[in-house]
Short mmCIF file of C-alpha atoms and ligand atoms in Angstrom, two decimals:
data_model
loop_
_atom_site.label_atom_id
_atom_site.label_comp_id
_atom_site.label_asym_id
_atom_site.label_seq_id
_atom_site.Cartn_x
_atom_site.Cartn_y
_atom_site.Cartn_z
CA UNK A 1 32.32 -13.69 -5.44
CA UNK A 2 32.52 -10.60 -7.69
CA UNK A 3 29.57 -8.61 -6.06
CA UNK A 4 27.21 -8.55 -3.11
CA UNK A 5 23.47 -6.89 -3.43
CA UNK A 6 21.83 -5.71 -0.96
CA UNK A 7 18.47 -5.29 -1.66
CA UNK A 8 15.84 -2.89 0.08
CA UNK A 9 12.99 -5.62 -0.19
CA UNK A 10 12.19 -9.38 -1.27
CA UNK A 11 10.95 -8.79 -4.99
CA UNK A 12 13.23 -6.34 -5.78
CA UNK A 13 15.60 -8.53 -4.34
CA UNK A 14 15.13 -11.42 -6.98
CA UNK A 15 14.76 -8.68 -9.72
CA UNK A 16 18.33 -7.40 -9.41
CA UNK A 17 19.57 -10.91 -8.96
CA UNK A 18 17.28 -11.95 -12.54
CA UNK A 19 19.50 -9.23 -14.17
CA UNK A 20 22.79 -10.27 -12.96
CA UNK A 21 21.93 -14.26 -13.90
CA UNK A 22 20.84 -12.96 -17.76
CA UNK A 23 24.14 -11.21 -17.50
CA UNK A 24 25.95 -14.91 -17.00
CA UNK A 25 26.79 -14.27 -13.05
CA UNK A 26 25.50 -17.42 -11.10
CA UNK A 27 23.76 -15.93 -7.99
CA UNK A 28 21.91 -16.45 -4.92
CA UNK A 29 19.20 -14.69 -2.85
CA UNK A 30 19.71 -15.33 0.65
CA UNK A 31 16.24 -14.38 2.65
CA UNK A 32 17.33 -12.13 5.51
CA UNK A 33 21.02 -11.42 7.07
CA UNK A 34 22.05 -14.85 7.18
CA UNK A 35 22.28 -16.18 11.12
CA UNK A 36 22.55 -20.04 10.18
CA UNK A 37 23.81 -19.95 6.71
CA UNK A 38 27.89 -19.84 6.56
CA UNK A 39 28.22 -19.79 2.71
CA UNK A 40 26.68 -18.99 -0.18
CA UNK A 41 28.36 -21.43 -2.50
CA UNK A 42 30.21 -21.34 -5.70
CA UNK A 43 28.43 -18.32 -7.00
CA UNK A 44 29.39 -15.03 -8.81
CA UNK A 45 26.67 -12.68 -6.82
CA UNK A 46 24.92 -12.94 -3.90
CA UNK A 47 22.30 -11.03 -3.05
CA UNK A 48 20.60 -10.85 0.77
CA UNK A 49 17.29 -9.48 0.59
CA UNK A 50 16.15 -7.56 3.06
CA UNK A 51 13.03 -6.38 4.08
CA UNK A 52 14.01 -2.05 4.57
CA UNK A 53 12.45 -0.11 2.64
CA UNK A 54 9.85 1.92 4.97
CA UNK A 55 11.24 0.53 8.71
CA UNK A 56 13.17 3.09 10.91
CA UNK A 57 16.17 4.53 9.50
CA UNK A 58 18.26 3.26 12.44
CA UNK A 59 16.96 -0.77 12.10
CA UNK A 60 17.43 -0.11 8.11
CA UNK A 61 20.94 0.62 8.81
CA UNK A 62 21.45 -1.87 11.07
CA UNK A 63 20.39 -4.34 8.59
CA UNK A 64 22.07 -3.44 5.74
CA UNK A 65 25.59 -3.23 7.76
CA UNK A 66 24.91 -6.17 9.50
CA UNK A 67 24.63 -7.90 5.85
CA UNK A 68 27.71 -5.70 4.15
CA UNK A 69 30.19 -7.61 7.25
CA UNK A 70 28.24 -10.84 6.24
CA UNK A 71 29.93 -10.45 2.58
CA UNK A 72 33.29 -8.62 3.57
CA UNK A 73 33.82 -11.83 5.77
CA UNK A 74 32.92 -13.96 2.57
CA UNK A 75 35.89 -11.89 0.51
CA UNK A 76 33.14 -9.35 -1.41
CA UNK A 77 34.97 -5.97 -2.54
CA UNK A 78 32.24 -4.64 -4.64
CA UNK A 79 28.82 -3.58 -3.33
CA UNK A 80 25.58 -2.68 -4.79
CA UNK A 81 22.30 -1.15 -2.32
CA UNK A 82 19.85 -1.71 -4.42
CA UNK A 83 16.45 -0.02 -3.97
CA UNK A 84 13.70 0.57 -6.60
CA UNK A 85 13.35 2.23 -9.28
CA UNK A 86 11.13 4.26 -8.67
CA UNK A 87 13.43 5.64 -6.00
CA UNK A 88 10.76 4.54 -3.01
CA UNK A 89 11.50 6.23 -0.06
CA UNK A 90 10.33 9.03 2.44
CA UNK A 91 11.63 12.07 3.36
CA UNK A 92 13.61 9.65 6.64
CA UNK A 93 15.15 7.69 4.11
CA UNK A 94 15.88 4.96 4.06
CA UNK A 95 17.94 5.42 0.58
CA UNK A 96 19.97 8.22 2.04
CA UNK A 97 20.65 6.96 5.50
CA UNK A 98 21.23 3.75 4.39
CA UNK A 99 23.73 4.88 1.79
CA UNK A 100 25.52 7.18 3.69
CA UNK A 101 26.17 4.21 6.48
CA UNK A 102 27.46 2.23 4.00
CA UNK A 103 29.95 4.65 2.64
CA UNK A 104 31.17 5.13 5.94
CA UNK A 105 31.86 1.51 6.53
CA UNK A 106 33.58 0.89 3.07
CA UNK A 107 35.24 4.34 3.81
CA UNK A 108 34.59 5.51 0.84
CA UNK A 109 33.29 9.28 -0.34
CA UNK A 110 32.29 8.87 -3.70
CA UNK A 111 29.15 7.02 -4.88
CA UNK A 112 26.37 7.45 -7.51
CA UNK A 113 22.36 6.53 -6.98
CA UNK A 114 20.92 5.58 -10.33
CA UNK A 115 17.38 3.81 -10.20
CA UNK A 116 17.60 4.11 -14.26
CA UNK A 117 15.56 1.01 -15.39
CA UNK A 118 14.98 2.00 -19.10
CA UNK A 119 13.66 -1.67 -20.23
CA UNK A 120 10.64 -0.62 -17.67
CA UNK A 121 10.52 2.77 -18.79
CA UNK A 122 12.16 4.53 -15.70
CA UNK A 123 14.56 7.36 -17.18
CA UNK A 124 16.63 9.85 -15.35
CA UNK A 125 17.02 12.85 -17.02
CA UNK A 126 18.52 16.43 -15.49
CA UNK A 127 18.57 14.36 -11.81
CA UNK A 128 14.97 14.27 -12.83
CA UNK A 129 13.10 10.57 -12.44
CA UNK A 130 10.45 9.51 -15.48
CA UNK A 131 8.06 7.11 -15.38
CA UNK A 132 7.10 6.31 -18.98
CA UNK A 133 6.16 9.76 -19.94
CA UNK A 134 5.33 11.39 -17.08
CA UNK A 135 7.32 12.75 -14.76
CA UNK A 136 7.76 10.86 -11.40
CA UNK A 137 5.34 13.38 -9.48
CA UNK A 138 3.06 12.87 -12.06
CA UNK A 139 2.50 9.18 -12.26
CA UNK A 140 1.02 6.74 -9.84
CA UNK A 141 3.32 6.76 -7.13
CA UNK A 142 2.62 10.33 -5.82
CA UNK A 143 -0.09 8.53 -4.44
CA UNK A 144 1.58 4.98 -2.76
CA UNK A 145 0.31 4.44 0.47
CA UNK A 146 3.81 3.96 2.10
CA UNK A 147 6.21 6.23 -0.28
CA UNK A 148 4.18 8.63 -2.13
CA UNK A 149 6.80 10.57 -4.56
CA UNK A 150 5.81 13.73 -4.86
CA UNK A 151 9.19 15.47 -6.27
CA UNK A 152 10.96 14.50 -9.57
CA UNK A 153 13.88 15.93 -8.90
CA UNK A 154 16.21 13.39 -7.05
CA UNK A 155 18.74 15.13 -6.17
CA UNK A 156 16.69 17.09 -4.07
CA UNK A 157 14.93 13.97 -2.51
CA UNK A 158 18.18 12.53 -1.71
CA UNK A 159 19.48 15.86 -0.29
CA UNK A 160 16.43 15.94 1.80
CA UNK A 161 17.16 12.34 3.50
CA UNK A 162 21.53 11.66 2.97
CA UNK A 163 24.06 13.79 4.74
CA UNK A 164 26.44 13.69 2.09
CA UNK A 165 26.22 16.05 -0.38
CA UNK A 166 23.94 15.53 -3.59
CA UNK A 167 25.25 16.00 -7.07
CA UNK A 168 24.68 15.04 -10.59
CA UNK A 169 26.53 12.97 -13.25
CA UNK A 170 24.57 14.45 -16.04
CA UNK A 171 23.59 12.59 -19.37
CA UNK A 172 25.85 15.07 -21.41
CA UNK A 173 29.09 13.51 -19.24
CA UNK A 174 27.13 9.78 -19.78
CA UNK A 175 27.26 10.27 -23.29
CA UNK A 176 30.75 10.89 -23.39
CA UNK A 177 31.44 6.97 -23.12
CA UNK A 178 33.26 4.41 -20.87
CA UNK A 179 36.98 6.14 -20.85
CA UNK A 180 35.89 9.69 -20.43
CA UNK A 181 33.31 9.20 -17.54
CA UNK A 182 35.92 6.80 -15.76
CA UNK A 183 38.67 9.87 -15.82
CA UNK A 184 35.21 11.81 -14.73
CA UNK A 185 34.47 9.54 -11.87
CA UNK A 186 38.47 9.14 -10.47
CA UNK A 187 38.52 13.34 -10.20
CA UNK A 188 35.28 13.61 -8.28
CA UNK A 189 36.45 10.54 -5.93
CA UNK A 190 39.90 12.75 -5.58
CA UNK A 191 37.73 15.69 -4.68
CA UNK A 192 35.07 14.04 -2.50
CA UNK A 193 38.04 12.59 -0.28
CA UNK A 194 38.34 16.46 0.42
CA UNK A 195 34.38 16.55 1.74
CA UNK A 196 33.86 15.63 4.78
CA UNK A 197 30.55 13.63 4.66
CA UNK A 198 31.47 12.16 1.04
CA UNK A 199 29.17 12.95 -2.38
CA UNK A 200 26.44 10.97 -3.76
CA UNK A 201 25.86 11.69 -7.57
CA UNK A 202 22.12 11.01 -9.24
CA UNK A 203 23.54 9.36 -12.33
CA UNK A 204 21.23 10.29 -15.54
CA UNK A 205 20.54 7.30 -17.17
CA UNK A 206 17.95 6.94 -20.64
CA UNK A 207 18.99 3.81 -22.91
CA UNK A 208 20.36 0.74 -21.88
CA UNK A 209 23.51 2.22 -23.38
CA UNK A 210 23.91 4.71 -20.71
CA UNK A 211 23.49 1.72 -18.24
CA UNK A 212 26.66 -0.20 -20.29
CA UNK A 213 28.47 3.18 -20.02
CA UNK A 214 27.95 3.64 -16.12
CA UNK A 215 28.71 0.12 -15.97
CA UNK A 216 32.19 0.38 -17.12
CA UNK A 217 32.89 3.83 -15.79
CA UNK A 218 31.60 2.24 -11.86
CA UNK A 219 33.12 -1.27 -12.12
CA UNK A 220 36.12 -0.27 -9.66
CA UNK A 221 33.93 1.35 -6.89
CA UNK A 222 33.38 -0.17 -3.78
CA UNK A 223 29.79 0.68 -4.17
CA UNK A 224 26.86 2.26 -6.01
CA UNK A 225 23.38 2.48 -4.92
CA UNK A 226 20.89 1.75 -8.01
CA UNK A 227 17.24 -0.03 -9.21
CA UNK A 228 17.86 -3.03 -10.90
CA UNK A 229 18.97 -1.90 -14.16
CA UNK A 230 22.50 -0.98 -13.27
CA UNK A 231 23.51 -4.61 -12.58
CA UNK A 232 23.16 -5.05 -16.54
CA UNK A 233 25.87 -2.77 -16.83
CA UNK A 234 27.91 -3.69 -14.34
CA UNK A 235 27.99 -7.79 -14.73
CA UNK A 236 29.06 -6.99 -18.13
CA UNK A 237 31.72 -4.23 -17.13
CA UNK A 238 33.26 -7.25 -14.90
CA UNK A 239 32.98 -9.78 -17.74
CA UNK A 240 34.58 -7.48 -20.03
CA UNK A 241 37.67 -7.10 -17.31
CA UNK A 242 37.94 -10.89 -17.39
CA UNK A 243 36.98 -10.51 -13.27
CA UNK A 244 34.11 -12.96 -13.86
CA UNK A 245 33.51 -15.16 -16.48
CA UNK A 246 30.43 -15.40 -18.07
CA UNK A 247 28.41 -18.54 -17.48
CA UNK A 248 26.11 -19.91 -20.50
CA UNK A 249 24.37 -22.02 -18.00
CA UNK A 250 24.07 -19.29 -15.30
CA UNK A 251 19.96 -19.97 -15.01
CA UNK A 252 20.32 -24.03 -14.36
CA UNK A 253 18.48 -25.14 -11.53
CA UNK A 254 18.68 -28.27 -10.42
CA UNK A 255 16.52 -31.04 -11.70
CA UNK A 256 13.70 -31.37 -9.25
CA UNK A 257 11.14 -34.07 -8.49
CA UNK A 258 7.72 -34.41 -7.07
CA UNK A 259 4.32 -32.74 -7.99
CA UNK A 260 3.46 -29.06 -8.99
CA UNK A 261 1.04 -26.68 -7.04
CA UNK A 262 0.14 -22.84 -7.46
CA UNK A 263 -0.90 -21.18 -4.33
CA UNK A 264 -2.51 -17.81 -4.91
CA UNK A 265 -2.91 -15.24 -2.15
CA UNK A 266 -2.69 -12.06 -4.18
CA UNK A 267 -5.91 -10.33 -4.55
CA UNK A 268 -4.22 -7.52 -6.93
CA UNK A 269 -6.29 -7.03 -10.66
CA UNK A 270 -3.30 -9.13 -12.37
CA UNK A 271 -3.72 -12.09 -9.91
CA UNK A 272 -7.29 -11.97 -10.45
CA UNK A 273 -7.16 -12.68 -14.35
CA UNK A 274 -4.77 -15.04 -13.60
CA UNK A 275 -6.52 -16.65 -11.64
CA UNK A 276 -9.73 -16.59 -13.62
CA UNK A 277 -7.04 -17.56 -16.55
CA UNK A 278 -6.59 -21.17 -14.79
CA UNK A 279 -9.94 -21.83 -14.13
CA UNK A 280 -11.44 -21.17 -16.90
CA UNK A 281 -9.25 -23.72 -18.65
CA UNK A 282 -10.87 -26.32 -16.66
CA UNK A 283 -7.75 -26.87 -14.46
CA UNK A 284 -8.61 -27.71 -10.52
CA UNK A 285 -8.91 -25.40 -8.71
CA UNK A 286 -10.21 -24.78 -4.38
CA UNK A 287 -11.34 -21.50 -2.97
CA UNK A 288 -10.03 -20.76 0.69
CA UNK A 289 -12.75 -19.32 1.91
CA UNK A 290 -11.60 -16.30 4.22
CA UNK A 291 -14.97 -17.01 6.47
CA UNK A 292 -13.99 -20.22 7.21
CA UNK A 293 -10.72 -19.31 8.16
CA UNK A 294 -11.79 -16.56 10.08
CA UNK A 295 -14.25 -18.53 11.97
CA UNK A 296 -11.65 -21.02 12.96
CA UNK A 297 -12.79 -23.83 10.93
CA UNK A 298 -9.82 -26.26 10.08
CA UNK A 299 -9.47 -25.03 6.61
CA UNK A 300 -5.88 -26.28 5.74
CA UNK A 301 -6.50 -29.96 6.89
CA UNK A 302 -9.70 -29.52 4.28
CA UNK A 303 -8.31 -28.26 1.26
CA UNK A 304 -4.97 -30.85 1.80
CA UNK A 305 -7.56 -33.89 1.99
CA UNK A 306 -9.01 -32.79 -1.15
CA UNK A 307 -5.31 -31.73 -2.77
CA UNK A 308 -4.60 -35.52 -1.91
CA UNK A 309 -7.59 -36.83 -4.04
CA UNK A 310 -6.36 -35.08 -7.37
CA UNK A 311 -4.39 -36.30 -10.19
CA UNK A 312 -3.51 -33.15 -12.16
CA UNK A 313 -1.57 -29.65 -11.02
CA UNK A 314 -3.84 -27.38 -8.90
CA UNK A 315 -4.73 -24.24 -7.95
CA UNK A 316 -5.08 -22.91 -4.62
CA UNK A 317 -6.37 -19.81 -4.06
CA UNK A 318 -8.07 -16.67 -1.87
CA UNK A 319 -7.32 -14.14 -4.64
CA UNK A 320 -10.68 -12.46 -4.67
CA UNK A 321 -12.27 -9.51 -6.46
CA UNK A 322 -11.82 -6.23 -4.96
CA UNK A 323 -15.51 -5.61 -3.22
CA UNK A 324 -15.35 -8.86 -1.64
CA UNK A 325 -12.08 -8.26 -0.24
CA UNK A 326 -13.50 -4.85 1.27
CA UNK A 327 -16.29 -6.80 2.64
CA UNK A 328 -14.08 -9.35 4.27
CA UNK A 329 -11.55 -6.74 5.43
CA UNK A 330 -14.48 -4.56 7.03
CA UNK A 331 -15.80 -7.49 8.54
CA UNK A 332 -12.33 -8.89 9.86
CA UNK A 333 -9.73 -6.01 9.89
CA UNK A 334 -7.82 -5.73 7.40
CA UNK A 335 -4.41 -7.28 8.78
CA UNK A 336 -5.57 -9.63 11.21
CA UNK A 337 -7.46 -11.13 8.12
CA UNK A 338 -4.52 -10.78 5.97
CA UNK A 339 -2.10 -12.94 8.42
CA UNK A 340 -4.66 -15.48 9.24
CA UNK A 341 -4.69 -16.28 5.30
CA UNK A 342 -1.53 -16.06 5.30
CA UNK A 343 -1.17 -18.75 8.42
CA UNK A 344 -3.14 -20.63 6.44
CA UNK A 345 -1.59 -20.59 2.95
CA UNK A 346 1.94 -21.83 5.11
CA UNK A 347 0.31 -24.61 6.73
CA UNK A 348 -1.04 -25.94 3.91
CA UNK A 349 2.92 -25.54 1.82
CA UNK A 350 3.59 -27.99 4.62
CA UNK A 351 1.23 -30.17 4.31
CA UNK A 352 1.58 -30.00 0.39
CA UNK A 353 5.05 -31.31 0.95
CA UNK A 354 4.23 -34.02 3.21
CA UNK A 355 2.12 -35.02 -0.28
CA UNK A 356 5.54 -35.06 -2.72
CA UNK A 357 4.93 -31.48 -3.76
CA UNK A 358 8.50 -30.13 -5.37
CA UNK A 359 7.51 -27.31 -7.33
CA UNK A 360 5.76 -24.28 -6.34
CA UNK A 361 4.31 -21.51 -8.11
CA UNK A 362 3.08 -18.36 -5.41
CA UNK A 363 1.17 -15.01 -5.95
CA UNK A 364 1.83 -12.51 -3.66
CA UNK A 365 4.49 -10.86 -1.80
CA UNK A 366 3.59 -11.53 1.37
CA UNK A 367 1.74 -14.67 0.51
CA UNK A 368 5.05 -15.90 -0.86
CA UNK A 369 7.37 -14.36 2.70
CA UNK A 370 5.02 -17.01 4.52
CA UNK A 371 5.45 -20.35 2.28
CA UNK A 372 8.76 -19.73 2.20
CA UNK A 373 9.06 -19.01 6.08
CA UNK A 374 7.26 -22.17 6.82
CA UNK A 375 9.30 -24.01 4.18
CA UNK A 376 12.01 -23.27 5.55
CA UNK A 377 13.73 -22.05 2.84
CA UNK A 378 17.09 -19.80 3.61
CA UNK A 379 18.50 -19.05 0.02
CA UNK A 380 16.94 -19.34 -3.38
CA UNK A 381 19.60 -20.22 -6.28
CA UNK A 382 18.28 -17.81 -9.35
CA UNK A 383 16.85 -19.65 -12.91
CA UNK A 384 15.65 -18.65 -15.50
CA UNK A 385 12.85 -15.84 -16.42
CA UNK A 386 8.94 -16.72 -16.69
CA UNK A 387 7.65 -12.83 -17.10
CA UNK A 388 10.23 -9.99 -16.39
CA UNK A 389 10.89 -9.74 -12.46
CA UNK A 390 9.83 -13.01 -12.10
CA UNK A 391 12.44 -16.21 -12.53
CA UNK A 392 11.85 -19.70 -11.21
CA UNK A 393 14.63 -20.38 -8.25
CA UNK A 394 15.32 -23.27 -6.21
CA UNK A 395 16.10 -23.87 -2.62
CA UNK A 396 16.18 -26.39 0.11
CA UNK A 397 13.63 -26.99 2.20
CA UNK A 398 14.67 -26.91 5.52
CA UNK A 399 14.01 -27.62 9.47
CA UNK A 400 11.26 -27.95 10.66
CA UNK A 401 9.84 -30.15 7.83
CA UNK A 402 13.27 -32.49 6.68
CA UNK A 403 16.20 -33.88 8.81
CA UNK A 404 18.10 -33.59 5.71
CA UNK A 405 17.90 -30.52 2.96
CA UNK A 406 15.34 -31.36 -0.20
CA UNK A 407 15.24 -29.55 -3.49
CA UNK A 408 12.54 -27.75 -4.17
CA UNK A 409 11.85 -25.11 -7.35
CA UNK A 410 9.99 -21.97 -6.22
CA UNK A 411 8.22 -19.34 -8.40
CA UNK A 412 7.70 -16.01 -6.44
CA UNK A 413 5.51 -13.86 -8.43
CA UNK A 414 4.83 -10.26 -6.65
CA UNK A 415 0.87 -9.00 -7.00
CA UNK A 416 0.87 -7.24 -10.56
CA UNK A 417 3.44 -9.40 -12.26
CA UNK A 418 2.74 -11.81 -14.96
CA UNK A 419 0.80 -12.46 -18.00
CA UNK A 420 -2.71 -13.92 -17.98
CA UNK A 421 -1.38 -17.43 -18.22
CA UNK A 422 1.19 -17.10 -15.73
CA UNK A 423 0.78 -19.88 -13.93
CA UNK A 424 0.69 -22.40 -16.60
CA UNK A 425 3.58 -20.68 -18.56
CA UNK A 426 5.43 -21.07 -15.39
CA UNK A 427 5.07 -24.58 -14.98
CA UNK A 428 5.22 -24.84 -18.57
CA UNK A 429 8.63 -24.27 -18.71
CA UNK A 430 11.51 -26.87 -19.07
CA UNK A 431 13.72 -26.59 -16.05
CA UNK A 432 10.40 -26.79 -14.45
CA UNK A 433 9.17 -30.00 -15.19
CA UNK A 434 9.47 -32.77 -12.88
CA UNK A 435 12.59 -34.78 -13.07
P1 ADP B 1 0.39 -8.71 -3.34
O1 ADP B 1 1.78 -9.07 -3.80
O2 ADP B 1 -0.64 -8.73 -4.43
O3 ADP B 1 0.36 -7.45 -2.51
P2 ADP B 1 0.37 -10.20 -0.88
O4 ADP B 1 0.42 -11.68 -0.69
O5 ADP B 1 1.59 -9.40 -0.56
O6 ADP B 1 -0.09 -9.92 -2.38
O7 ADP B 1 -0.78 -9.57 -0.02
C1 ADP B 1 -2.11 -10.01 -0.10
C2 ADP B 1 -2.70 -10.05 1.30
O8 ADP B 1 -4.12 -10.21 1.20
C3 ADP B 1 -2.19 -11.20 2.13
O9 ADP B 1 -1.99 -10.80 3.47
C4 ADP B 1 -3.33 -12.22 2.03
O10 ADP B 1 -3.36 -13.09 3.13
C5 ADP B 1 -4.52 -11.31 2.00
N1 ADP B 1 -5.69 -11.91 1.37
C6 ADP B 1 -5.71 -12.92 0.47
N2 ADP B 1 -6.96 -13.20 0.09
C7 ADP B 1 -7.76 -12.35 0.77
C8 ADP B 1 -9.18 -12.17 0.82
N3 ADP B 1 -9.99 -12.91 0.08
N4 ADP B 1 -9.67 -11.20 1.63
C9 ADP B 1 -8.83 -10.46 2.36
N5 ADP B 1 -7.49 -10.58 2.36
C10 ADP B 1 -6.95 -11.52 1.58
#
């Protein structure tokens, strides 16, 4: 194994391990820090997906060292936290605590953050983040419930939450290519061994390009901190050095069989359409109604006895319009709504299996965290691409439901990911088909 993520959250998780499988690298998401799971496999990258981003500092530390001795035991030199790209974090961290742990357990005083994605229109500038055109501060996520970003200017942001000092790697010493930023990068590890609390340079980043360039300049450090966008540069950095060899059939999944199902729990505007996508094309489709569920009726037993009555693929679904889930949510609260849906959504992935169903397609983060809890799925081997962010992956399902591990393909599609036609694009798709 070349390189071990780890990953701040579950979707950003299976975005940086989508780049390193385009790349060639055969890879694996493991859900958590693995507890029953001894090895990954014959893989090139393995990435643990954690769940980080906006705990406590301390249990977000905790976590990601707990997984870094995970992958040292496994033989893993190189490291990558990966966080997103829009550098999502508060004031506590957990970028810079987290980062700053990590460095101290590799013993190492030298690393770069870089949450460059350029494909998705994140550029960094002068230290300074862009979203599209605006300026970080300026776009949408100055107002995120959770992370707001209200500063551009990451190396202040970092300074704010890392005790290492915060520098930059400007675009003017990016642009002078692979060789010169490499002889770059060795001096400022030489002087950083001099620092006490080690450096952390924001690494301007504006084409893909710059991405190759930090790739190949990076590929010998223990670890860098990034979005997803770095992996491009560093899978191919490590092909180029003949470390890893590139793998034409990196995305093959196994061939699966057994029927398809989508299971909706999203209610974000790109789930709706989807949603209103599938139905509209006169594909089967059953409402969960949230009263129902709410009022204790035995929802899941009712929508699996009419699952069992259909022929073609269907579509399961709560995703509702915006007003009525205000309505609900005022009526129910908000989260104790949210996890009774969710309760509901994994008891009926069980029963769905119990019924020959292989393939899954599922909207929602947290929709998807609880069919794949009650699926018991540990690791999810990384396919190929439906919509960017979004690849079809395959795991086994597990205890409580089989004595024995079962292939099944999984498609875990985050709230405002996706085309219109999603779901039957997903399915649509050849390593998808029944076997
Ligand atoms: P997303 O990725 O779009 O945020 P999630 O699955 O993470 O989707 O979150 C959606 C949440 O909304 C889940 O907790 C789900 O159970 C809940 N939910 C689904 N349908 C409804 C509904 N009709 N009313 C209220 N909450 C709902």
């Amino acid at each position: 194994m070349i390189l071990g993520v780890i990953a701040d959250d579950h979707t950003g998780a299976t975005d940086v391990a989508s780049m390193l499988v385009r790349s060639g690298l055969r890879t694996v998401q493991i859900i958590g820090v693995p507890t029953d799971i001894t090895e990954a496999g014959d893989v090139d990258a393995v990435v643990i997906a954690l769940k980080s981003r906006t705990i406590p500092a301390d249990a977000a530390i905790e976590q990601s060292l707990a997984a870094l001795r995970w992958l040292q035991q496994r033989g893993v030199q190189r490291f990558y936290f990966k966080y997103c790209s829009t550098f999502d974090s508060t004031p506590q961290g957990n970028i810079g605590p987290v980062a700053d742990a990590l460095m101290q357990a590799l013993g190492t005083h030298y690393c770069i953050a870089c949450p460059a994605f350029p494909e998705n229109q994140r550029t960094i500038f002068k230290g300074h983040l862009f979203v599209g055109e605006l300026l970080l501060s300026d776009s949408g996520m100055r107002n995120h419930p959770l992370t707001p970003m209200t500063d551009a200017n990451l190396v202040r942001v970092l300074q704010a939450q890392s005790r290492s000092k915060v520098g930059l790697l400007s675009h003017l010493q990016v642009a002078k290519g692979a060789e010169a930023l490499g002889q770059l990068v060795r001096q400022k590890i030489a002087e950083a061994e001099k620092e006490t609390s080690g450096v952390i340079d924001i690494a301007d980043a504006i084409t893909n390009d710059d991405l190759m360039v930090l790739g190949h300049a990076l590929a010998d450090l223990p670890l860098v901190t990034a979005g997803s966008g770095l992996a491009l540069g560093l899978a191919a950095a490590y092909i180029a050095r003949g470390l890893v060899k590139a793998d034409a059939h990196a995305a093959q999944l196994p061939a699966t069989k057994g029927r398809a199902v989508v299971i909706s729990g999203s209610c974000s505007v790109a789930t709706n359409a989807q949603v209103k996508h599938w139905i509209s094309s006169g594909k089967p489709a059953i409402k969960i109604d949230a009263r129902e569920i709410a009022g204790g009726q035995p929802v899941a037993q009712q929508v699996l006895a009419w699952h069992a009555q259909q022929k073609d693929t269907c579509l399961i679904y709560a995703t509702s319009p915006p007003e009525e889930v205000a309505a609900l949510q005022k009526a129910f609260g908000a989260n104790a709504l949210g996890e009774q849906i969710e309760h509901c959504f994994a008891q009926i992935a069980q029963g769905l299996v119990a019924q020959e169903v292989r393939r899954l397609v599922v909207a929602g983060g947290e929709t998807s965290g609880a069919v794949v809890n009650a699926l018991g799925v540990q690791s999810l081997k990384i396919g190929e691409t439906i919509d960017p962010g979004v690849p079809w992956t395959s795991g086994q399902l597990g205890k409580p439901l089989m004595a024995s591990p079962t292939p099944v393909l999984l498609a875990l599609k985050s709230g405002n990911f996706g085309s219109e036609d999603f779901f039957s694009k997903a399915l649509a798709m050849k390593g998808a088909q029944s076997a």
